[in-house]
PDB file of C-alpha atoms in Angstrom:
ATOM      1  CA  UNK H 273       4.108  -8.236  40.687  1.00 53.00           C
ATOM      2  CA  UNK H 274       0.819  -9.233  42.285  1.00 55.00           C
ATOM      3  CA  UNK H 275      -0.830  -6.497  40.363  1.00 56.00           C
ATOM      4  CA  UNK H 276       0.543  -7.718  37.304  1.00 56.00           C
ATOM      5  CA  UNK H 277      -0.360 -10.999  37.487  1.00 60.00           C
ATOM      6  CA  UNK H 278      -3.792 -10.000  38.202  1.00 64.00           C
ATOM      7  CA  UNK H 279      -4.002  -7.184  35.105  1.00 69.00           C
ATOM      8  CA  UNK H 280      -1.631  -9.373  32.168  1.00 70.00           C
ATOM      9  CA  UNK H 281      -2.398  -7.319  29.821  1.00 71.00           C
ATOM     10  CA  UNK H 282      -0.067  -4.329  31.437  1.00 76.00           C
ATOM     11  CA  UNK H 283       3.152  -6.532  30.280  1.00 79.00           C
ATOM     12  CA  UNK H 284       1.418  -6.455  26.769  1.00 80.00           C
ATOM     13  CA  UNK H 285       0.656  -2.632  26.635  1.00 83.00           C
ATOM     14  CA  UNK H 286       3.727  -1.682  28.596  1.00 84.00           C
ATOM     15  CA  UNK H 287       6.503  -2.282  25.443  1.00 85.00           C
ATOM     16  CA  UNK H 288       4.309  -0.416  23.286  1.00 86.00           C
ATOM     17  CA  UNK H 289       3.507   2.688  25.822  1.00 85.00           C
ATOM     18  CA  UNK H 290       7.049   3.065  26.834  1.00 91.00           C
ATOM     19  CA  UNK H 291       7.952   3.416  23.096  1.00 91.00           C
ATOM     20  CA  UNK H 292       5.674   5.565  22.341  1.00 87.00           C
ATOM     21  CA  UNK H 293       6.528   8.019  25.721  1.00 90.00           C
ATOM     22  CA  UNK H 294      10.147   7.978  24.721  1.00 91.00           C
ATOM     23  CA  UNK H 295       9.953   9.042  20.511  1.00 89.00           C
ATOM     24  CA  UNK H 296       6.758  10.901  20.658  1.00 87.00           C
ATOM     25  CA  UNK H 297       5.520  12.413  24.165  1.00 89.00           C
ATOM     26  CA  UNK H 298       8.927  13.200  25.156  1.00 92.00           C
ATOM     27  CA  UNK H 299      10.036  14.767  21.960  1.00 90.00           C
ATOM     28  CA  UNK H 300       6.492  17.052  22.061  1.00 89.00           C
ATOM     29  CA  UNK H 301       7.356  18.108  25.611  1.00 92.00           C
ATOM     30  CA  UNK H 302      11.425  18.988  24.368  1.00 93.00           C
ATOM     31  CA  UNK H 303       9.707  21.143  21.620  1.00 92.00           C
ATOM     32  CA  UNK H 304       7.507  23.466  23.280  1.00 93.00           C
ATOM     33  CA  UNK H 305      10.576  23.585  26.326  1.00 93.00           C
ATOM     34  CA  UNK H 306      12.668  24.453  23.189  1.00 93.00           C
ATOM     35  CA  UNK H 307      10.221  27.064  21.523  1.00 93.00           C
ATOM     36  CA  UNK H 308      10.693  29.352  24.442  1.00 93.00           C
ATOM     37  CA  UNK H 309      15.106  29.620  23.494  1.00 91.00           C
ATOM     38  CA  UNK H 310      16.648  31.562  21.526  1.00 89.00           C
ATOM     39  CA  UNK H 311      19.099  28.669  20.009  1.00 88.00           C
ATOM     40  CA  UNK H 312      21.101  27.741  17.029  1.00 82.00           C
ATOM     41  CA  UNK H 313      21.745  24.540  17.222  1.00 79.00           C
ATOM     42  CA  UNK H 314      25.004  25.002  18.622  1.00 80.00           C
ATOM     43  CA  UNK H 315      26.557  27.100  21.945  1.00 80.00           C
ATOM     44  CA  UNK H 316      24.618  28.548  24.679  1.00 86.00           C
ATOM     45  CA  UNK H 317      20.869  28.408  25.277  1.00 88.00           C
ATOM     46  CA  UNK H 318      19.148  31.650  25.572  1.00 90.00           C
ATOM     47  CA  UNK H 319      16.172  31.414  27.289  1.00 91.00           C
ATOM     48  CA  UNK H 320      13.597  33.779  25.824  1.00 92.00           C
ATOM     49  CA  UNK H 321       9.752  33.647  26.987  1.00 91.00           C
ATOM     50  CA  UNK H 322       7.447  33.322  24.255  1.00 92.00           C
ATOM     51  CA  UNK H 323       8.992  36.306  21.955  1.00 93.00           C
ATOM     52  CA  UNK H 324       9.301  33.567  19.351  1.00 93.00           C
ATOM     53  CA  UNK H 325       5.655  33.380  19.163  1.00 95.00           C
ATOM     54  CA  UNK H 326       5.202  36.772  19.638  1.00 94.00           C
ATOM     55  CA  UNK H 327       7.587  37.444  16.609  1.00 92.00           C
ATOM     56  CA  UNK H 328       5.031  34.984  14.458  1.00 93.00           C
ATOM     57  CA  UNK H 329       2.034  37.050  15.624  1.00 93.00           C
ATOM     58  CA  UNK H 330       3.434  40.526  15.332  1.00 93.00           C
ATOM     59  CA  UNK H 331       6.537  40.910  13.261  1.00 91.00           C
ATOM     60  CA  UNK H 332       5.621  42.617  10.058  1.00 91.00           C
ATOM     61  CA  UNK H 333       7.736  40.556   7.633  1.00 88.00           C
ATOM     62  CA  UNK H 334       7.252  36.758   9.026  1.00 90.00           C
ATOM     63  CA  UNK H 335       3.683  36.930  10.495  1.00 93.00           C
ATOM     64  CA  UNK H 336       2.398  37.494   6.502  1.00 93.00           C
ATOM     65  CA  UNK H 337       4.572  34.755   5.378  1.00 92.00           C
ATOM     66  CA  UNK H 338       3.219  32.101   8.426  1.00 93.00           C
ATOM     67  CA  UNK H 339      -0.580  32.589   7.911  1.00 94.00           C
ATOM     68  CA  UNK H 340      -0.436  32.593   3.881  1.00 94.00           C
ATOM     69  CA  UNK H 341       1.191  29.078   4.624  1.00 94.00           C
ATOM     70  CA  UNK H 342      -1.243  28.149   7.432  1.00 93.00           C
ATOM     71  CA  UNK H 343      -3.606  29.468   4.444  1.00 93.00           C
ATOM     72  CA  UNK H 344      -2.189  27.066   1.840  1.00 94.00           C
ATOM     73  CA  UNK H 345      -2.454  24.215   4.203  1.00 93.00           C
ATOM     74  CA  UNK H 346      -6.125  24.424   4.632  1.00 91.00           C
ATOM     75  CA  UNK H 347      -7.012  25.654   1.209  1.00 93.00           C
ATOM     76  CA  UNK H 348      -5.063  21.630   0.639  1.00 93.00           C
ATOM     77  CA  UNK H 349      -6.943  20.236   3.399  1.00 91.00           C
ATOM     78  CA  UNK H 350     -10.600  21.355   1.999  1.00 92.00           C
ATOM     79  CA  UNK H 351      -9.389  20.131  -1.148  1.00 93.00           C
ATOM     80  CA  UNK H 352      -8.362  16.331   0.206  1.00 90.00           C
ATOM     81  CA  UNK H 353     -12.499  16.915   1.921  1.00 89.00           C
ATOM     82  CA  UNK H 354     -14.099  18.082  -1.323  1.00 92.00           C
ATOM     83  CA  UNK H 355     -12.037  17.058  -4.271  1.00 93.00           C
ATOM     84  CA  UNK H 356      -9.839  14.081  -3.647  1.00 93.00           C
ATOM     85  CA  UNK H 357     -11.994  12.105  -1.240  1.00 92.00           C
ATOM     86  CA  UNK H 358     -15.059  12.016  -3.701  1.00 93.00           C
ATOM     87  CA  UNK H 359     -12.559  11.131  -6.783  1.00 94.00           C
ATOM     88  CA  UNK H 360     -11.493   8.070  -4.234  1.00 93.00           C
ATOM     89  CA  UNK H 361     -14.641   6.983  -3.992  1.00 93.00           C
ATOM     90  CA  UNK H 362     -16.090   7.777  -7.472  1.00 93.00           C
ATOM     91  CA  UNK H 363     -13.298   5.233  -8.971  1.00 93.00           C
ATOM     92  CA  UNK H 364     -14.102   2.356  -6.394  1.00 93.00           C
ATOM     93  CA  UNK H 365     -17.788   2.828  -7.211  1.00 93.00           C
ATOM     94  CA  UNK H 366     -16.797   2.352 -11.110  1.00 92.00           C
ATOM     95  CA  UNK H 367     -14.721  -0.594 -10.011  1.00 93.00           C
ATOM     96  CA  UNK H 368     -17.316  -1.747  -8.079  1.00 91.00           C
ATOM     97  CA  UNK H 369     -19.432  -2.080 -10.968  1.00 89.00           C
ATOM     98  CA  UNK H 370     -17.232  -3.565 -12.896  1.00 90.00           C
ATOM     99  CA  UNK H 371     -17.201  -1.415 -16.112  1.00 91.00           C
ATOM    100  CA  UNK H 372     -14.859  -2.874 -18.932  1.00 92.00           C
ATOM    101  CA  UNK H 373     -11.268  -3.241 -18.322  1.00 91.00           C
ATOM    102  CA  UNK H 374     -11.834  -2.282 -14.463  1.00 89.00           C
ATOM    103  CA  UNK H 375      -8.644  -4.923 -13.304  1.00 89.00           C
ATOM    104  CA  UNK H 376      -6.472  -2.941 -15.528  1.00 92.00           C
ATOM    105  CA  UNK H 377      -7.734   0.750 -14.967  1.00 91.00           C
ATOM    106  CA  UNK H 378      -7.417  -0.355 -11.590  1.00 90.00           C
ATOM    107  CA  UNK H 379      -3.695  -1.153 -11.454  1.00 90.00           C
ATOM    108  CA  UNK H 380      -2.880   1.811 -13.943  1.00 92.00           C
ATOM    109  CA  UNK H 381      -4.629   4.056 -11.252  1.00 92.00           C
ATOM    110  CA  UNK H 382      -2.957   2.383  -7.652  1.00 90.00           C
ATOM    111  CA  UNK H 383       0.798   2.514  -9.579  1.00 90.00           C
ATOM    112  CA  UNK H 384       1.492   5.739  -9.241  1.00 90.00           C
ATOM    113  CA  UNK H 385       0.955   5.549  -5.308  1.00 89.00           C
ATOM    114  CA  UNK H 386       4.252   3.353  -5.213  1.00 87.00           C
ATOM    115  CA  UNK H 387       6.339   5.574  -6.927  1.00 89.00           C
ATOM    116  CA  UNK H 388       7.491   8.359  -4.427  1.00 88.00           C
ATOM    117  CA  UNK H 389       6.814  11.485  -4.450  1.00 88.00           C
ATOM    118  CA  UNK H 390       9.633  13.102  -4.694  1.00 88.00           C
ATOM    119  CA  UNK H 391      10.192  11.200  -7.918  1.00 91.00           C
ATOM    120  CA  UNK H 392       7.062  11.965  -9.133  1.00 90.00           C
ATOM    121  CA  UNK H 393       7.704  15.393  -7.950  1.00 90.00           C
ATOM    122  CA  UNK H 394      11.310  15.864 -10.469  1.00 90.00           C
ATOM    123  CA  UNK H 395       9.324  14.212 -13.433  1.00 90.00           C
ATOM    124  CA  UNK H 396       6.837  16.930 -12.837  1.00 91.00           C
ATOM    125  CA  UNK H 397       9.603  19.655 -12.886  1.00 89.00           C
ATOM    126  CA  UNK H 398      10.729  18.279 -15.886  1.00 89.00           C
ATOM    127  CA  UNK H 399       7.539  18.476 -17.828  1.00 91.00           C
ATOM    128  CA  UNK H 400       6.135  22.184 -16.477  1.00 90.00           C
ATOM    129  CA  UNK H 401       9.571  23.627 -16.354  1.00 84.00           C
ATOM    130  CA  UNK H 402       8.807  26.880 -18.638  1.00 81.00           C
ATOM    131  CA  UNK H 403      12.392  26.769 -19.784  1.00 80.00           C
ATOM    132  CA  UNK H 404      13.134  23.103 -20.388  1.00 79.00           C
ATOM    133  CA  UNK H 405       9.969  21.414 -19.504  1.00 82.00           C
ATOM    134  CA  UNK H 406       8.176  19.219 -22.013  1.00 88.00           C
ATOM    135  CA  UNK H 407       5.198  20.369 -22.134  1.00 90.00           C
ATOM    136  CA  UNK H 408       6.145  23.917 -23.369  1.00 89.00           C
ATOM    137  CA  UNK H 409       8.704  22.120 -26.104  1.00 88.00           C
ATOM    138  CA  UNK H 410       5.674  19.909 -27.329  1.00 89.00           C
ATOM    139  CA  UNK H 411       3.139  22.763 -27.670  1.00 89.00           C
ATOM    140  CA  UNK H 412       5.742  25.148 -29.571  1.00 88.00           C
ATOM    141  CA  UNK H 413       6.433  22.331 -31.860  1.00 87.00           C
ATOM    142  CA  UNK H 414       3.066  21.387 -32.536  1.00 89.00           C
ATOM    143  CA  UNK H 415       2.339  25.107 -33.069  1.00 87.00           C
ATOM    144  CA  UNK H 416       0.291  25.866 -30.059  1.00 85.00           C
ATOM    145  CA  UNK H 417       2.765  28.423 -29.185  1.00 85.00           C
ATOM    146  CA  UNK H 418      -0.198  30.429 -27.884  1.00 86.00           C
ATOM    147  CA  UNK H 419      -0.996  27.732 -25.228  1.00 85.00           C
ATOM    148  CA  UNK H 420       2.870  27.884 -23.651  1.00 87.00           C
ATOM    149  CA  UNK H 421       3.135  29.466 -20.265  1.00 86.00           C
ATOM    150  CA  UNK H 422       5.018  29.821 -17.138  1.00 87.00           C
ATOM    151  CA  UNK H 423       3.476  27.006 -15.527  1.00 90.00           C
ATOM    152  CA  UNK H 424       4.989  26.691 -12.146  1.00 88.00           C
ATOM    153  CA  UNK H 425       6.439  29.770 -12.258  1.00 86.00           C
ATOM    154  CA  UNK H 426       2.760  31.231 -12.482  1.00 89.00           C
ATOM    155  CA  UNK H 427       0.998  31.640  -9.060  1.00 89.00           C
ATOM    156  CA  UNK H 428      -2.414  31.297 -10.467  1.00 87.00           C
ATOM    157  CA  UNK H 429      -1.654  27.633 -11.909  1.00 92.00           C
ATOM    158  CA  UNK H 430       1.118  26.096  -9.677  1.00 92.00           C
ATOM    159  CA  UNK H 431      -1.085  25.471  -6.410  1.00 94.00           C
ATOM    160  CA  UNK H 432      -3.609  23.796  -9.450  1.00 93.00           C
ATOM    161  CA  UNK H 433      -0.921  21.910 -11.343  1.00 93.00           C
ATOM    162  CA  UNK H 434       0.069  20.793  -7.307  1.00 94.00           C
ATOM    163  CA  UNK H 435      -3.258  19.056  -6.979  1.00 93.00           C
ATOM    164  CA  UNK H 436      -3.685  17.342 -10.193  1.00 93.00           C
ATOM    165  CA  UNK H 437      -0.055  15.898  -9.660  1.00 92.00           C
ATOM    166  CA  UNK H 438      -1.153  15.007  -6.159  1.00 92.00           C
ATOM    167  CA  UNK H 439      -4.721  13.550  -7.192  1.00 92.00           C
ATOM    168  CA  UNK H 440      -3.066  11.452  -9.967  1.00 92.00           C
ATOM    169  CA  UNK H 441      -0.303   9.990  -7.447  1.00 91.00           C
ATOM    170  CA  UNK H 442      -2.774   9.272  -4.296  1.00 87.00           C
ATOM    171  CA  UNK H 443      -6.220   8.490  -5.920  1.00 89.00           C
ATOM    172  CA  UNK H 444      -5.220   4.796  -5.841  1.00 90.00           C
ATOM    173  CA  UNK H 445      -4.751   4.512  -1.674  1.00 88.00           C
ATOM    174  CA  UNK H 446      -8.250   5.595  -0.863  1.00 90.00           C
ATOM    175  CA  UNK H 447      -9.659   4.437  -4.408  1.00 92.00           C
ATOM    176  CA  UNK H 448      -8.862   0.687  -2.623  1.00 91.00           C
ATOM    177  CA  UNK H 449      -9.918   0.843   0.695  1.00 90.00           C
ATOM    178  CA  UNK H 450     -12.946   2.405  -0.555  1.00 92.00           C
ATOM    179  CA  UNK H 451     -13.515  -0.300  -2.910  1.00 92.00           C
ATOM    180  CA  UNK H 452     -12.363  -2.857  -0.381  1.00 90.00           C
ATOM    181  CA  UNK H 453     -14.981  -1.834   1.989  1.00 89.00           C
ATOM    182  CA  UNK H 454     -17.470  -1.635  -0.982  1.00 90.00           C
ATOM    183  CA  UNK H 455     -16.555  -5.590  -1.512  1.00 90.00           C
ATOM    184  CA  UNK H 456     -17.118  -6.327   2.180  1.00 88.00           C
ATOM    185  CA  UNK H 457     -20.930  -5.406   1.934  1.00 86.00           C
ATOM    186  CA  UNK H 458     -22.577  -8.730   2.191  1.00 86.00           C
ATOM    187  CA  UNK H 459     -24.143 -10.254  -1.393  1.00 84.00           C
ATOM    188  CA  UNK H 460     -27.239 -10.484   0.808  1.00 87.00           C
ATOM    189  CA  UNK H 461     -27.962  -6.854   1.160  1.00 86.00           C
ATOM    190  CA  UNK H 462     -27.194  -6.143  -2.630  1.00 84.00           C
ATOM    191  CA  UNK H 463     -29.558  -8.583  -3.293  1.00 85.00           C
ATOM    192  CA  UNK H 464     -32.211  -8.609  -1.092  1.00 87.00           C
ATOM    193  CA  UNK H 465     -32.544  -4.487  -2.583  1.00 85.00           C
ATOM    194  CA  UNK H 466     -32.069  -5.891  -6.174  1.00 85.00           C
ATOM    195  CA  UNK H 467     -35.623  -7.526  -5.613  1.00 85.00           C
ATOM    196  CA  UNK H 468     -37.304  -5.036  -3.386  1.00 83.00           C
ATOM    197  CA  UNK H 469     -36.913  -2.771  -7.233  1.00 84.00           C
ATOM    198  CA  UNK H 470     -33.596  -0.860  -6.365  1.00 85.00           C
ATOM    199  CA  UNK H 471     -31.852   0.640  -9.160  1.00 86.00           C
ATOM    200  CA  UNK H 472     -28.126   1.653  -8.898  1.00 84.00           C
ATOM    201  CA  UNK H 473     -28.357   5.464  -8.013  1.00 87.00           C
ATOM    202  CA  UNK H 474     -30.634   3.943  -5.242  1.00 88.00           C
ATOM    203  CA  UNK H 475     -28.217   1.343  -4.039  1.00 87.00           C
ATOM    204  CA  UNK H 476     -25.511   3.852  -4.114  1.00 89.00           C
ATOM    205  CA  UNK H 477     -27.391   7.009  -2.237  1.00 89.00           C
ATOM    206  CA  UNK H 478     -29.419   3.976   0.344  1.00 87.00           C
ATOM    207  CA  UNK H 479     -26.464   1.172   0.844  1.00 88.00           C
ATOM    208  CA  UNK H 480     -22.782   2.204  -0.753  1.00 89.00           C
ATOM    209  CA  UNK H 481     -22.459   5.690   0.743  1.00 89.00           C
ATOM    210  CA  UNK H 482     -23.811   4.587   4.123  1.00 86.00           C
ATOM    211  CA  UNK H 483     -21.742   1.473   4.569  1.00 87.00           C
ATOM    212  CA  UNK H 484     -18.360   3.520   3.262  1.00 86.00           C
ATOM    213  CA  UNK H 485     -18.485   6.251   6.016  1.00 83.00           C
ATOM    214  CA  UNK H 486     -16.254   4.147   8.246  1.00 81.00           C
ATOM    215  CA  UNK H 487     -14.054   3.674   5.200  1.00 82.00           C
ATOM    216  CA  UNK H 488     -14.323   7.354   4.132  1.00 84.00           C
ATOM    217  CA  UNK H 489     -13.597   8.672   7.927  1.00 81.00           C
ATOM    218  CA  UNK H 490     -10.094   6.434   7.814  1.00 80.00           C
ATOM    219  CA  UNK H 491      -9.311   8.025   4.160  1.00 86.00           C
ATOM    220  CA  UNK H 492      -9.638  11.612   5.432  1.00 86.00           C
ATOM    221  CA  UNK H 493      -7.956  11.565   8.409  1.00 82.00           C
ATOM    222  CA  UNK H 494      -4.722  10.069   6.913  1.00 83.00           C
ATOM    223  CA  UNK H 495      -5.764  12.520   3.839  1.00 86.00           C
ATOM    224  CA  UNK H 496      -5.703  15.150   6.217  1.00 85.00           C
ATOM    225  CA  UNK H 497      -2.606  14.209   8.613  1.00 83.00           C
ATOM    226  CA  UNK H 498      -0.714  14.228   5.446  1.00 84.00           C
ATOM    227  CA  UNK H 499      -2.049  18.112   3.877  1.00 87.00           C
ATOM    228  CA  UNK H 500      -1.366  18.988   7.251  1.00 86.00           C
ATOM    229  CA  UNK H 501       2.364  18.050   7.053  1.00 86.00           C
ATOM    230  CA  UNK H 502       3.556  18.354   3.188  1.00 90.00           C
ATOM    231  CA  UNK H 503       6.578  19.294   2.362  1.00 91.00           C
ATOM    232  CA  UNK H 504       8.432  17.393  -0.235  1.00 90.00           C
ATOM    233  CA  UNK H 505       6.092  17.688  -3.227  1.00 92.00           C
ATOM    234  CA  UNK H 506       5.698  21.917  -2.610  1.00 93.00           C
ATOM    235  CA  UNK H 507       9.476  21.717  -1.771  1.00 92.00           C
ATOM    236  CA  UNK H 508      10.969  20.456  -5.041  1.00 91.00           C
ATOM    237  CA  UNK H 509       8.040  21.884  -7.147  1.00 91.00           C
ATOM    238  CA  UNK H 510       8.574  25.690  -6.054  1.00 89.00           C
ATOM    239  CA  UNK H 511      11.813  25.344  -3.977  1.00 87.00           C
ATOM    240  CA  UNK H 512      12.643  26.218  -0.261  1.00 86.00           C
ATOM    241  CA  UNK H 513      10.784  29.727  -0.880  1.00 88.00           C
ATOM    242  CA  UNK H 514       7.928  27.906  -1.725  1.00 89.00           C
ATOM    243  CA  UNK H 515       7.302  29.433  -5.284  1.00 87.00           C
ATOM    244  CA  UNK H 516       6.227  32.573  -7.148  1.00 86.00           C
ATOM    245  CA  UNK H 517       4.784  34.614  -4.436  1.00 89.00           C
ATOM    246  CA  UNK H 518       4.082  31.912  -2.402  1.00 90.00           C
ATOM    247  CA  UNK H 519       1.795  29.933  -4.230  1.00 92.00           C
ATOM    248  CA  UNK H 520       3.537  26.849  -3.039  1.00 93.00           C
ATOM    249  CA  UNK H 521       4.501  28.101   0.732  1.00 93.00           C
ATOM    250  CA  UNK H 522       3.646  25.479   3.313  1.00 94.00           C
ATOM    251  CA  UNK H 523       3.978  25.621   7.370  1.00 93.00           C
ATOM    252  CA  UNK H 524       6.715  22.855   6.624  1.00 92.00           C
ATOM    253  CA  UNK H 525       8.635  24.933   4.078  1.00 92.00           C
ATOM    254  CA  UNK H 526       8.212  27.598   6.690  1.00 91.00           C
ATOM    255  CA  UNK H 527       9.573  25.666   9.182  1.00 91.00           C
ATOM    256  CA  UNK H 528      12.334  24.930   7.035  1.00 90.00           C
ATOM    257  CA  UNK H 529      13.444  28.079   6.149  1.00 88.00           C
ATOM    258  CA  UNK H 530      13.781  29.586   9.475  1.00 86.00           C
ATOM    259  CA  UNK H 531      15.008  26.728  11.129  1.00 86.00           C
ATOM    260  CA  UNK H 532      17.690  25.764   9.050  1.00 83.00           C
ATOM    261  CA  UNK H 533      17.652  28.228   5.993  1.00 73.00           C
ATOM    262  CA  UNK H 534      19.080  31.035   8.466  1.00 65.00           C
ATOM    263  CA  UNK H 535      16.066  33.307   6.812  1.00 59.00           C
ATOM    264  CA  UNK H 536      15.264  34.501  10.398  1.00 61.00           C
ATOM    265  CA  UNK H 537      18.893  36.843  11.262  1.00 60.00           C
ATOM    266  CA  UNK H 538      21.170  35.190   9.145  1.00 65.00           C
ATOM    267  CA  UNK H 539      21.490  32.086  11.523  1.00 73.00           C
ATOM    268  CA  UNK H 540      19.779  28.512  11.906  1.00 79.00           C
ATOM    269  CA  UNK H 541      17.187  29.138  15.016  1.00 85.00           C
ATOM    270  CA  UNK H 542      15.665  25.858  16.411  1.00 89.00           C
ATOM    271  CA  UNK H 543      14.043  27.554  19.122  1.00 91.00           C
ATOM    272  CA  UNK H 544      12.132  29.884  16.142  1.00 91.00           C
ATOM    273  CA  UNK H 545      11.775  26.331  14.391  1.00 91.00           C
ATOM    274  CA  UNK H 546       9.651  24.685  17.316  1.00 93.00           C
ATOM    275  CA  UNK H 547       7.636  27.774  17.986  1.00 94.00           C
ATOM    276  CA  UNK H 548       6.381  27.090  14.586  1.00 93.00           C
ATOM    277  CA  UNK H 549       5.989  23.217  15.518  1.00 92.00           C
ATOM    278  CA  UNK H 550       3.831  24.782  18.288  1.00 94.00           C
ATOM    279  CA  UNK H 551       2.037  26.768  16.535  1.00 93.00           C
ATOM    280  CA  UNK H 552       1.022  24.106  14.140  1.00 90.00           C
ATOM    281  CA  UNK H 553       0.581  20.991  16.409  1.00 90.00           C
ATOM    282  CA  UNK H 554      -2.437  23.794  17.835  1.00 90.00           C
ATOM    283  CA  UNK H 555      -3.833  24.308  14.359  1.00 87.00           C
ATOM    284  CA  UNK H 556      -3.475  20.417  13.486  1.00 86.00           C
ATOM    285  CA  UNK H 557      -5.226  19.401  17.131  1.00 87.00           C
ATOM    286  CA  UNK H 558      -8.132  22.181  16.663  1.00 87.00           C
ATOM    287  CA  UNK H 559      -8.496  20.799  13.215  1.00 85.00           C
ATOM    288  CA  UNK H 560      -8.437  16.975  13.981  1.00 82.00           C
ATOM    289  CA  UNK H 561     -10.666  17.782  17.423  1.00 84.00           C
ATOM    290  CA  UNK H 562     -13.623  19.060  14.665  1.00 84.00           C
ATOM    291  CA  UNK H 563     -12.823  16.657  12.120  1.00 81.00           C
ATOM    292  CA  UNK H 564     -13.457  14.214  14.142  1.00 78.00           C
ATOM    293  CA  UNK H 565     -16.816  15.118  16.024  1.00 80.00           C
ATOM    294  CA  UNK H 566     -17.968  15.263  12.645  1.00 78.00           C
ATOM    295  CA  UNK H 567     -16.853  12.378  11.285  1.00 73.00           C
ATOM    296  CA  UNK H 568     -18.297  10.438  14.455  1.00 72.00           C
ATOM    297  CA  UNK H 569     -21.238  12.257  14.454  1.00 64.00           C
ATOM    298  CA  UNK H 570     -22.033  10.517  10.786  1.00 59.00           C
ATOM    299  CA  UNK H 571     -20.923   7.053  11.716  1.00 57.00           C
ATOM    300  CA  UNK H 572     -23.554   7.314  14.778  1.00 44.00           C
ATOM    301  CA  UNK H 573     -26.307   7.964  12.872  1.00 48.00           C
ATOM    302  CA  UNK H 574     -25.412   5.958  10.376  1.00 44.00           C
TER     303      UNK H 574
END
């Protein structure tokens, strides 16, 4: 008690830290204690070593299949860096200026971020579906019948369709805290470069791209938790299989499949399951270790 009273702010960090050891550090602990059985769910635990992982290393027909989704993932993950992150910003910059109509572009742009995905997800079945999708129906009736295709059903164009659909649902979450931070600048620094002769592409190289890294570092790491962990846009775009030849395969669909999709030997494993889990909490800690001495590395010399 003494030390308490001394050091308050333990009864104010305790709540939270005991919360946090129950439904996240002892859950992370159960899984890698679980990735080592051999376990359906149900009945006896078999206790197995690590030939779950070695299975995901070495087995010729699941190995493939878990690093063309570890694949997808970061081919996703360089696109949130490269694609979706500059689109973000490129629309609060706009904003920022204040071209015509910007209020209502604006909302148009941030609504689609409230609708959930999984909606957004069906609608988009229902408009590439080569058999009773839309878009197919419009063309042929417009006669563009040469301009109909599989869609989602090709592999070359359903990982592409996959990022426009995601770019048009989640441009509007980074679009505004870009363009709140933009809007925090102080009036005084805008100024005070207005009359030392600086034109825009100078303000926005010299002032608006400095001043947004904090902004920008928050936007990519929830960018990137998220690519990390999909599952329900791939999942009801290409189904549990993850699309023609895998060209919508995720870790998460992975996971899904072999943990409760009984694709392993017929039977749910969720020791198989959490070997995955393990196997991607690595990849998502190496990833967010780098990410993050990079991103750090900017803001301190910025």
């Amino acid at each position: 008690m003494n030390k308490i009273k001394k050091r308050p702010y333990i009864m104010f960090i305790a709540p939270g830290f005991l919360i946090y050891t129950m439904f996240i550090i002892v859950p992370i602990i159960y899984v890698f204690g679980l990735s080592t059985l051999d376990w359906s769910g149900l009945g006896k635990m078999n206790f197995i070593g690590l030939d779950n992982f070695k299975t995901i290393f070495t087995d010729p027909r699941i190995s493939p299949a878990f690093w063309h989704a570890v694949k997808n993932n970061v081919k996703y993950l360089f696109c949130v860096w490269f694609i979706i992150t500059p689109i973000q910003f490129l629309l609060a910059y706009l904003f920022f200026l204040k071209i015509p109509a910007y209020k209502y572009y604006k909302f148009m742009i941030f609504m689609p971020y409230v609708i959930s995905s999984t909606i957004v997800s069906f609608f988009a079945t229902m408009i590439f579906n080569p058999n009773i999708g839309f878009l197919n129906e419009f063309l042929t009736k417009a006669g563009l019948e040469q301009f109909t295709g599989a869609w989602l059903g090709d592999p070359s164009m359903a990982f592409k369709i996959m990022l426009i659909l995601i770019i048009w649902q989640s441009s509007g979450s980074g679009m505004m805290i870009f363009y709140a931070n933009m809007m925090d600048i102080p009036s005084e620094v805008m100024e005070a470069s207005s009359i030392d002769g600086c034109n825009d592409w100078q303000k926005l190289i010299r002032i608006l791209i400095p001043m947004s890294l904090p902004a920008c570092a928050s936007t990519i790491i929830m960018s990137s938790i998220w690519a990390l962990g999909v599952f329900d846009i791939p999942y009801i775009l290409g189904g549990a299989n993850g699309g023609v030849n895998g060209s919508l395969d995720f870790v998460n669909l992975l996971f899904y499949r072999y943990t409760f999709g009984s694709a392993l030997n017929g039977k749910a494993n969720m020791g198989f399951g959490a070997a995955i889990s393990v196997c991607m909490f690595v990849v998502i800690m190496m990833i967010t270790v780098v990410q993050n001495k990079v991103l750090s590395k900017f803001e301190y010399e910025n």
